[in-house]
Amino acid sequence: MITNRFDLDEPLLDARSRIAQRHQVLVRIEAEDGSVGWGEAAAFGGSHELVAVAIRQLAAPLIGHSARPRETARSLLRNTAHYGHVGVVVSAISGIETALWDLQGAASGLDLSALLGGEARPVRWYGTTGFYRGGSRADEVTVLREDLAAALDSNPSGLKIKVGRHGVEDAIGRAHQARAALGPERLLILDANNAFTVPEALRVMSGVRELDILFFEEPIPFGNPDASRELRLRGAVPVGGYELDPTFAGCRRYLEARAVDYIQPDACWSGGIAETVAIADLAHRLDLGFVPHNFSSIVATAANYHVVSAVGGDLIELDLTGNSASDPSVLKAMGWRMEGGYLQAPSSPGLGLVGVGEWASHA
């Protein structure tokens, strides 16, 4: 296991949080024949030390046993039933399970998309940018303009920006500013990080209804599918979420209540590859959208990409905030293609991260 910390040159702020550091928890599993698999466990909100402890505790009994990812994940879920299948425990399981899929790819010579019954193919990507910086309103307008211009240099299919830190009118203004910068063709997503009440979110939706917003991510606090369904039925913009309720059980509540238009699990946070595939399959059966959350390192990006590619999804999130652990340029150096707003993995086994071990040790 490797844990890394990245101190940001400038703190990033969303509607709820101030992010001065980013953390990475990578899982490395070596088989008896010397082949290696890599995974990542979500470590948001300063949880990296707890996640690392959970991984050590869960991994110890696995040494010398089967390396089959589905079987191992089911065993871990059974053995942790009394811990509660949320948060740190599920993040740890996610990292272990993903590493086992990567290991299986190395053993078979197949990429993860193929192991899941699909194929690695071009997938549209959108970039996450437009965080607040804690300055005056005038300064924030300038920062957003600069962030949008820099992000567009990467030629994404669309962008996601943060809203909600300064209320309804500020959110509407930022959305209009972003649409003006993107033009009419590119996708635009708004992310409020659970900032609004239902009446406030409805006001934001009304104020941006002509901007062709793909979806409004986490507009209200998570854990309340009924409220999200009300917002979806009454609002003028599609609703996305909720990565803070990322497990199959959590996502199923939102999907079966038809409380979202787009469900957003995360392979490094939802229990692993197989759980995320199951969530995507349920969304497709219910004719609802699937766009995974993805704001960790390139290892999580690779995992989420292969899920999207395998299940027939068409959109993946990339981090454009300048974090060296998640910068798309690292993927390009490993042979991934980024052309015309599309991302495609190389024809390499497993996650397709050639040289990831060396990169991880120097990240």
GROMACS .gro file of C-alpha atoms in nm:
model
  363
    1MET     CA    1   0.000   0.000   0.000
    2ILE     CA    2   0.118   0.351  -0.083
    3THR     CA    3  -0.022   0.669   0.068
    4ASN     CA    4   0.067   1.008  -0.076
    5ARG     CA    5  -0.017   1.363   0.023
    6PHE     CA    6  -0.027   1.655  -0.219
    7ASP     CA    7  -0.017   2.008  -0.077
    8LEU     CA    8  -0.204   2.242  -0.310
    9ASP     CA    9  -0.042   2.569  -0.415
   10GLU     CA   10  -0.375   2.737  -0.346
   11PRO     CA   11  -0.668   2.593  -0.146
   12LEU     CA   12  -0.976   2.495  -0.343
   13LEU     CA   13  -1.322   2.565  -0.202
   14ASP     CA   14  -1.656   2.413  -0.293
   15ALA     CA   15  -1.990   2.492  -0.132
   16ARG     CA   16  -1.904   2.307   0.190
   17SER     CA   17  -1.533   2.238   0.210
   18ARG     CA   18  -1.188   2.392   0.194
   19ILE     CA   19  -0.935   2.162   0.030
   20ALA     CA   20  -0.572   2.245   0.109
   21GLN     CA   21  -0.439   1.893   0.055
   22ARG     CA   22  -0.527   1.594  -0.159
   23HIS     CA   23  -0.458   1.240  -0.041
   24GLN     CA   24  -0.406   0.918  -0.231
   25VAL     CA   25  -0.433   0.563  -0.095
   26LEU     CA   26  -0.317   0.301  -0.343
   27VAL     CA   27  -0.342  -0.075  -0.295
   28ARG     CA   28  -0.075  -0.303  -0.440
   29ILE     CA   29  -0.138  -0.678  -0.451
   30GLU     CA   30   0.130  -0.921  -0.566
   31ALA     CA   31   0.048  -1.276  -0.672
   32GLU     CA   32   0.266  -1.581  -0.617
   33ASP     CA   33   0.393  -1.559  -0.975
   34GLY     CA   34   0.514  -1.203  -0.921
   35SER     CA   35   0.238  -1.028  -1.118
   36VAL     CA   36   0.100  -0.713  -0.957
   37GLY     CA   37  -0.240  -0.542  -0.943
   38TRP     CA   38  -0.317  -0.187  -0.839
   39GLY     CA   39  -0.628  -0.028  -0.693
   40GLU     CA   40  -0.730   0.292  -0.520
   41ALA     CA   41  -0.941   0.357  -0.213
   42ALA     CA   42  -1.125   0.689  -0.180
   43ALA     CA   43  -0.969   0.910   0.087
   44PHE     CA   44  -1.173   1.230   0.095
   45GLY     CA   45  -1.207   1.470   0.384
   46GLY     CA   46  -0.883   1.373   0.554
   47SER     CA   47  -0.984   1.008   0.591
   48HIS     CA   48  -0.662   0.865   0.441
   49GLU     CA   49  -0.514   0.736   0.767
   50LEU     CA   50  -0.837   0.559   0.863
   51VAL     CA   51  -0.867   0.410   0.514
   52ALA     CA   52  -0.510   0.282   0.533
   53VAL     CA   53  -0.577   0.116   0.869
   54ALA     CA   54  -0.890  -0.049   0.729
   55ILE     CA   55  -0.702  -0.182   0.426
   56ARG     CA   56  -0.433  -0.337   0.645
   57GLN     CA   57  -0.693  -0.503   0.865
   58LEU     CA   58  -0.901  -0.635   0.576
   59ALA     CA   59  -0.606  -0.746   0.363
   60ALA     CA   60  -0.421  -0.950   0.625
   61PRO     CA   61  -0.653  -1.255   0.615
   62LEU     CA   62  -0.643  -1.257   0.234
   63ILE     CA   63  -0.273  -1.340   0.207
   64GLY     CA   64  -0.228  -1.683   0.053
   65HIS     CA   65  -0.592  -1.711  -0.056
   66SER     CA   66  -0.791  -1.670  -0.378
   67ALA     CA   67  -0.727  -1.364  -0.591
   68ARG     CA   68  -1.072  -1.368  -0.751
   69PRO     CA   69  -1.217  -1.016  -0.717
   70ARG     CA   70  -1.589  -1.098  -0.698
   71GLU     CA   71  -1.540  -1.381  -0.449
   72THR     CA   72  -1.306  -1.172  -0.234
   73ALA     CA   73  -1.533  -0.868  -0.233
   74ARG     CA   74  -1.833  -1.080  -0.128
   75SER     CA   75  -1.626  -1.230   0.153
   76LEU     CA   76  -1.512  -0.887   0.270
   77LEU     CA   77  -1.866  -0.754   0.268
   78ARG     CA   78  -1.984  -1.050   0.478
   79ASN     CA   79  -1.696  -1.015   0.721
   80THR     CA   80  -1.752  -0.643   0.772
   81ALA     CA   81  -2.129  -0.651   0.812
   82HIS     CA   82  -2.104  -0.533   1.172
   83TYR     CA   83  -1.888  -0.235   1.072
   84GLY     CA   84  -2.152  -0.089   0.844
   85HIS     CA   85  -2.111  -0.083   0.468
   86VAL     CA   86  -2.037   0.287   0.427
   87GLY     CA   87  -1.744   0.524   0.434
   88VAL     CA   88  -1.397   0.403   0.526
   89VAL     CA   89  -1.480   0.031   0.517
   90VAL     CA   90  -1.628   0.042   0.167
   91SER     CA   91  -1.342   0.261   0.043
   92ALA     CA   92  -1.094  -0.001   0.167
   93ILE     CA   93  -1.288  -0.283   0.000
   94SER     CA   94  -1.298  -0.080  -0.320
   95GLY     CA   95  -0.921  -0.047  -0.332
   96ILE     CA   96  -0.861  -0.416  -0.266
   97GLU     CA   97  -1.123  -0.534  -0.515
   98THR     CA   98  -0.997  -0.305  -0.791
   99ALA     CA   99  -0.641  -0.425  -0.741
  100LEU     CA  100  -0.763  -0.784  -0.779
  101TRP     CA  101  -0.932  -0.698  -1.110
  102ASP     CA  102  -0.607  -0.540  -1.230
  103LEU     CA  103  -0.422  -0.852  -1.120
  104GLN     CA  104  -0.669  -1.072  -1.308
  105GLY     CA  105  -0.607  -0.861  -1.617
  106ALA     CA  106  -0.234  -0.912  -1.582
  107ALA     CA  107  -0.285  -1.289  -1.553
  108SER     CA  108  -0.518  -1.311  -1.852
  109GLY     CA  109  -0.362  -1.048  -2.075
  110LEU     CA  110  -0.700  -0.877  -2.109
  111ASP     CA  111  -0.788  -0.519  -2.033
  112LEU     CA  112  -1.052  -0.457  -1.767
  113SER     CA  113  -1.320  -0.361  -2.018
  114ALA     CA  114  -1.281  -0.700  -2.184
  115LEU     CA  115  -1.282  -0.880  -1.849
  116LEU     CA  116  -1.617  -0.714  -1.779
  117GLY     CA  117  -1.761  -0.830  -2.110
  118GLY     CA  118  -1.712  -0.508  -2.308
  119GLU     CA  119  -1.432  -0.341  -2.496
  120ALA     CA  120  -1.207  -0.042  -2.439
  121ARG     CA  121  -1.340   0.233  -2.663
  122PRO     CA  122  -1.344   0.612  -2.689
  123VAL     CA  123  -1.551   0.769  -2.410
  124ARG     CA  124  -1.641   1.137  -2.392
  125TRP     CA  125  -1.484   1.319  -2.100
  126TYR     CA  126  -1.568   1.636  -1.916
  127GLY     CA  127  -1.334   1.831  -1.690
  128THR     CA  128  -1.393   1.943  -1.333
  129THR     CA  129  -1.280   2.299  -1.267
  130GLY     CA  130  -1.419   2.627  -1.140
  131PHE     CA  131  -1.362   2.592  -0.766
  132TYR     CA  132  -1.394   2.893  -0.541
  133ARG     CA  133  -1.075   3.044  -0.394
  134GLY     CA  134  -1.210   3.240  -0.098
  135GLY     CA  135  -1.172   3.587  -0.249
  136SER     CA  136  -1.419   3.867  -0.307
  137ARG     CA  137  -1.710   3.816  -0.545
  138ALA     CA  138  -1.526   4.019  -0.811
  139ASP     CA  139  -1.213   3.809  -0.761
  140GLU     CA  140  -1.415   3.488  -0.790
  141VAL     CA  141  -1.554   3.602  -1.125
  142THR     CA  142  -1.200   3.658  -1.250
  143VAL     CA  143  -1.077   3.324  -1.116
  144LEU     CA  144  -1.366   3.137  -1.276
  145ARG     CA  145  -1.295   3.305  -1.610
  146GLU     CA  146  -0.928   3.201  -1.588
  147ASP     CA  147  -1.014   2.845  -1.482
  148LEU     CA  148  -1.257   2.802  -1.769
  149ALA     CA  149  -1.009   2.934  -2.025
  150ALA     CA  150  -0.733   2.702  -1.899
  151ALA     CA  151  -0.966   2.401  -1.894
  152LEU     CA  152  -1.087   2.462  -2.248
  153ASP     CA  153  -0.727   2.438  -2.368
  154SER     CA  154  -0.757   2.062  -2.299
  155ASN     CA  155  -1.044   2.036  -2.550
  156PRO     CA  156  -1.297   1.858  -2.325
  157SER     CA  157  -1.647   1.757  -2.430
  158GLY     CA  158  -1.769   1.972  -2.144
  159LEU     CA  159  -1.691   2.115  -1.801
  160LYS     CA  160  -1.828   2.098  -1.448
  161ILE     CA  161  -1.807   2.399  -1.218
  162LYS     CA  162  -1.871   2.450  -0.850
  163VAL     CA  163  -2.168   2.655  -0.728
  164GLY     CA  164  -2.346   2.707  -0.398
  165ARG     CA  165  -2.092   2.872  -0.173
  166HIS     CA  166  -2.253   3.215  -0.196
  167GLY     CA  167  -2.617   3.140  -0.251
  168VAL     CA  168  -2.869   3.124  -0.532
  169GLU     CA  169  -2.789   3.437  -0.732
  170ASP     CA  170  -2.417   3.365  -0.729
  171ALA     CA  171  -2.483   3.012  -0.859
  172ILE     CA  172  -2.698   3.146  -1.141
  173GLY     CA  173  -2.435   3.404  -1.232
  174ARG     CA  174  -2.155   3.147  -1.240
  175ALA     CA  175  -2.363   2.918  -1.461
  176HIS     CA  176  -2.426   3.199  -1.711
  177GLN     CA  177  -2.057   3.289  -1.707
  178ALA     CA  178  -1.959   2.930  -1.775
  179ARG     CA  179  -2.206   2.884  -2.060
  180ALA     CA  180  -2.080   3.201  -2.226
  181ALA     CA  181  -1.723   3.067  -2.209
  182LEU     CA  182  -1.812   2.716  -2.331
  183GLY     CA  183  -2.041   2.819  -2.614
  184PRO     CA  184  -2.353   2.623  -2.707
  185GLU     CA  185  -2.195   2.291  -2.808
  186ARG     CA  186  -2.005   2.174  -2.502
  187LEU     CA  187  -2.166   2.009  -2.200
  188LEU     CA  188  -2.209   2.207  -1.879
  189ILE     CA  189  -2.263   2.053  -1.534
  190LEU     CA  190  -2.321   2.239  -1.206
  191ASP     CA  191  -2.209   2.088  -0.873
  192ALA     CA  192  -2.353   2.232  -0.551
  193ASN     CA  193  -2.205   1.977  -0.308
  194ASN     CA  194  -2.535   1.947  -0.115
  195ALA     CA  195  -2.557   2.323  -0.053
  196PHE     CA  196  -2.921   2.410  -0.121
  197THR     CA  197  -3.266   2.342   0.015
  198VAL     CA  198  -3.529   2.223  -0.232
  199PRO     CA  199  -3.681   2.574  -0.274
  200GLU     CA  200  -3.334   2.724  -0.328
  201ALA     CA  201  -3.237   2.455  -0.579
  202LEU     CA  202  -3.562   2.517  -0.769
  203ARG     CA  203  -3.473   2.887  -0.791
  204VAL     CA  204  -3.129   2.801  -0.929
  205MET     CA  205  -3.286   2.568  -1.185
  206SER     CA  206  -3.530   2.836  -1.293
  207GLY     CA  207  -3.247   3.082  -1.335
  208VAL     CA  208  -3.040   2.851  -1.559
  209ARG     CA  209  -3.316   2.670  -1.749
  210GLU     CA  210  -3.217   2.822  -2.084
  211LEU     CA  211  -2.848   2.723  -2.045
  212ASP     CA  212  -2.889   2.356  -2.145
  213ILE     CA  213  -2.733   2.219  -1.824
  214LEU     CA  214  -2.665   1.846  -1.857
  215PHE     CA  215  -2.741   1.797  -1.487
  216PHE     CA  216  -2.728   1.969  -1.148
  217GLU     CA  217  -2.507   1.754  -0.926
  218GLU     CA  218  -2.591   1.708  -0.557
  219PRO     CA  219  -2.811   2.018  -0.538
  220ILE     CA  220  -2.950   1.924  -0.194
  221PRO     CA  221  -2.819   1.723   0.104
  222PHE     CA  222  -2.776   1.352   0.038
  223GLY     CA  223  -2.971   1.079   0.213
  224ASN     CA  224  -3.317   1.203   0.113
  225PRO     CA  225  -3.436   1.040  -0.211
  226ASP     CA  226  -3.790   1.171  -0.159
  227ALA     CA  227  -3.671   1.531  -0.160
  228SER     CA  228  -3.449   1.466  -0.461
  229ARG     CA  229  -3.743   1.310  -0.645
  230GLU     CA  230  -3.955   1.617  -0.569
  231LEU     CA  231  -3.677   1.836  -0.707
  232ARG     CA  232  -3.644   1.621  -1.017
  233LEU     CA  233  -4.018   1.635  -1.087
  234ARG     CA  234  -4.056   2.008  -1.026
  235GLY     CA  235  -3.725   2.144  -1.147
  236ALA     CA  236  -3.621   2.269  -1.490
  237VAL     CA  237  -3.282   2.092  -1.492
  238PRO     CA  238  -3.193   1.720  -1.465
  239VAL     CA  239  -3.060   1.605  -1.126
  240GLY     CA  240  -2.737   1.409  -1.066
  241GLY     CA  241  -2.594   1.245  -0.752
  242TYR     CA  242  -2.520   1.127  -0.493
  243GLU     CA  243  -2.158   1.029  -0.441
  244LEU     CA  244  -2.190   1.072  -0.065
  245ASP     CA  245  -2.435   0.779  -0.070
  246PRO     CA  246  -2.225   0.574  -0.314
  247THR     CA  247  -2.286   0.207  -0.235
  248PHE     CA  248  -2.521  -0.018  -0.428
  249ALA     CA  249  -2.776   0.006  -0.148
  250GLY     CA  250  -2.756   0.387  -0.145
  251CYS     CA  251  -2.772   0.424  -0.522
  252ARG     CA  252  -3.058   0.175  -0.547
  253ARG     CA  253  -3.271   0.393  -0.319
  254TYR     CA  254  -3.226   0.689  -0.553
  255LEU     CA  255  -3.275   0.486  -0.869
  256GLU     CA  256  -3.585   0.298  -0.758
  257ALA     CA  257  -3.739   0.622  -0.629
  258ARG     CA  258  -3.652   0.784  -0.965
  259ALA     CA  259  -3.493   1.060  -0.759
  260VAL     CA  260  -3.211   1.133  -1.007
  261ASP     CA  261  -3.166   1.155  -1.380
  262TYR     CA  262  -2.798   1.054  -1.350
  263ILE     CA  263  -2.659   0.826  -1.079
  264GLN     CA  264  -2.296   0.892  -0.976
  265PRO     CA  265  -2.119   0.609  -0.796
  266ASP     CA  266  -1.738   0.583  -0.791
  267ALA     CA  267  -1.538   0.261  -0.830
  268CYS     CA  268  -1.294   0.361  -0.555
  269TRP     CA  269  -1.575   0.457  -0.315
  270SER     CA  270  -1.874   0.234  -0.395
  271GLY     CA  271  -1.731  -0.108  -0.313
  272GLY     CA  272  -1.521  -0.163  -0.623
  273ILE     CA  273  -1.559  -0.246  -0.990
  274ALA     CA  274  -1.834  -0.509  -0.965
  275GLU     CA  275  -2.054  -0.297  -0.737
  276THR     CA  276  -2.022   0.001  -0.972
  277VAL     CA  277  -2.111  -0.218  -1.270
  278ALA     CA  278  -2.417  -0.342  -1.081
  279ILE     CA  279  -2.526   0.017  -1.014
  280ALA     CA  280  -2.480   0.104  -1.382
  281ASP     CA  281  -2.680  -0.200  -1.488
  282LEU     CA  282  -2.968  -0.105  -1.259
  283ALA     CA  283  -2.966   0.250  -1.393
  284HIS     CA  284  -2.983   0.121  -1.750
  285ARG     CA  285  -3.272  -0.112  -1.666
  286LEU     CA  286  -3.463   0.185  -1.525
  287ASP     CA  287  -3.373   0.404  -1.824
  288LEU     CA  288  -3.174   0.646  -1.609
  289GLY     CA  289  -2.829   0.789  -1.671
  290PHE     CA  290  -2.496   0.669  -1.532
  291VAL     CA  291  -2.204   0.912  -1.499
  292PRO     CA  292  -1.954   0.808  -1.230
  293HIS     CA  293  -1.801   1.052  -0.984
  294ASN     CA  294  -1.423   1.062  -1.034
  295PHE     CA  295  -1.202   1.294  -0.829
  296SER     CA  296  -0.910   1.081  -0.708
  297SER     CA  297  -0.590   0.978  -0.889
  298ILE     CA  298  -0.531   0.826  -1.232
  299VAL     CA  299  -0.586   0.479  -1.081
  300ALA     CA  300  -0.946   0.563  -0.998
  301THR     CA  301  -0.983   0.730  -1.336
  302ALA     CA  302  -0.874   0.410  -1.510
  303ALA     CA  303  -1.113   0.202  -1.299
  304ASN     CA  304  -1.410   0.429  -1.366
  305TYR     CA  305  -1.324   0.457  -1.736
  306HIS     CA  306  -1.329   0.079  -1.781
  307VAL     CA  307  -1.664   0.052  -1.603
  308VAL     CA  308  -1.811   0.319  -1.831
  309SER     CA  309  -1.658   0.159  -2.139
  310ALA     CA  310  -1.775  -0.191  -2.049
  311VAL     CA  311  -2.136  -0.106  -1.959
  312GLY     CA  312  -2.203   0.117  -2.257
  313GLY     CA  313  -2.182   0.450  -2.078
  314ASP     CA  314  -2.070   0.758  -2.262
  315LEU     CA  315  -1.919   1.008  -2.015
  316ILE     CA  316  -1.628   1.014  -1.770
  317GLU     CA  317  -1.508   1.292  -1.538
  318LEU     CA  318  -1.145   1.411  -1.536
  319ASP     CA  319  -0.985   1.639  -1.277
  320LEU     CA  320  -0.849   1.961  -1.431
  321THR     CA  321  -0.748   2.131  -1.105
  322GLY     CA  322  -0.376   2.073  -1.161
  323ASN     CA  323  -0.327   1.794  -0.908
  324SER     CA  324  -0.029   1.587  -1.025
  325ALA     CA  325  -0.190   1.261  -0.908
  326SER     CA  326  -0.491   1.301  -1.131
  327ASP     CA  327  -0.366   1.519  -1.416
  328PRO     CA  328  -0.472   1.372  -1.753
  329SER     CA  329  -0.120   1.431  -1.885
  330VAL     CA  330  -0.004   1.135  -1.672
  331LEU     CA  331  -0.250   0.908  -1.853
  332LYS     CA  332  -0.130   1.037  -2.189
  333ALA     CA  333   0.227   0.953  -2.091
  334MET     CA  334   0.108   0.597  -2.023
  335GLY     CA  335  -0.034   0.562  -2.374
  336TRP     CA  336  -0.393   0.676  -2.318
  337ARG     CA  337  -0.544   0.876  -2.603
  338MET     CA  338  -0.723   1.208  -2.554
  339GLU     CA  339  -0.853   1.338  -2.882
  340GLY     CA  340  -1.155   1.549  -2.971
  341GLY     CA  341  -1.301   1.535  -2.620
  342TYR     CA  342  -1.272   1.155  -2.598
  343LEU     CA  343  -1.060   0.932  -2.373
  344GLN     CA  344  -0.944   0.582  -2.468
  345ALA     CA  345  -0.728   0.332  -2.281
  346PRO     CA  346  -0.438   0.156  -2.451
  347SER     CA  347  -0.454  -0.215  -2.529
  348SER     CA  348  -0.273  -0.307  -2.208
  349PRO     CA  349  -0.381  -0.565  -1.948
  350GLY     CA  350  -0.597  -0.476  -1.650
  351LEU     CA  351  -0.638  -0.106  -1.581
  352GLY     CA  352  -0.398  -0.019  -1.863
  353LEU     CA  353  -0.159   0.182  -1.645
  354VAL     CA  354   0.182   0.093  -1.780
  355GLY     CA  355   0.452   0.194  -1.532
  356VAL     CA  356   0.207   0.276  -1.255
  357GLY     CA  357   0.433   0.131  -0.987
  358GLU     CA  358   0.718   0.366  -1.069
  359TRP     CA  359   0.477   0.658  -1.098
  360ALA     CA  360   0.315   0.577  -0.762
  361SER     CA  361   0.647   0.561  -0.580
  362HIS     CA  362   0.743   0.907  -0.709
  363ALA     CA  363   0.402   1.076  -0.702
   0.00000   0.00000   0.00000
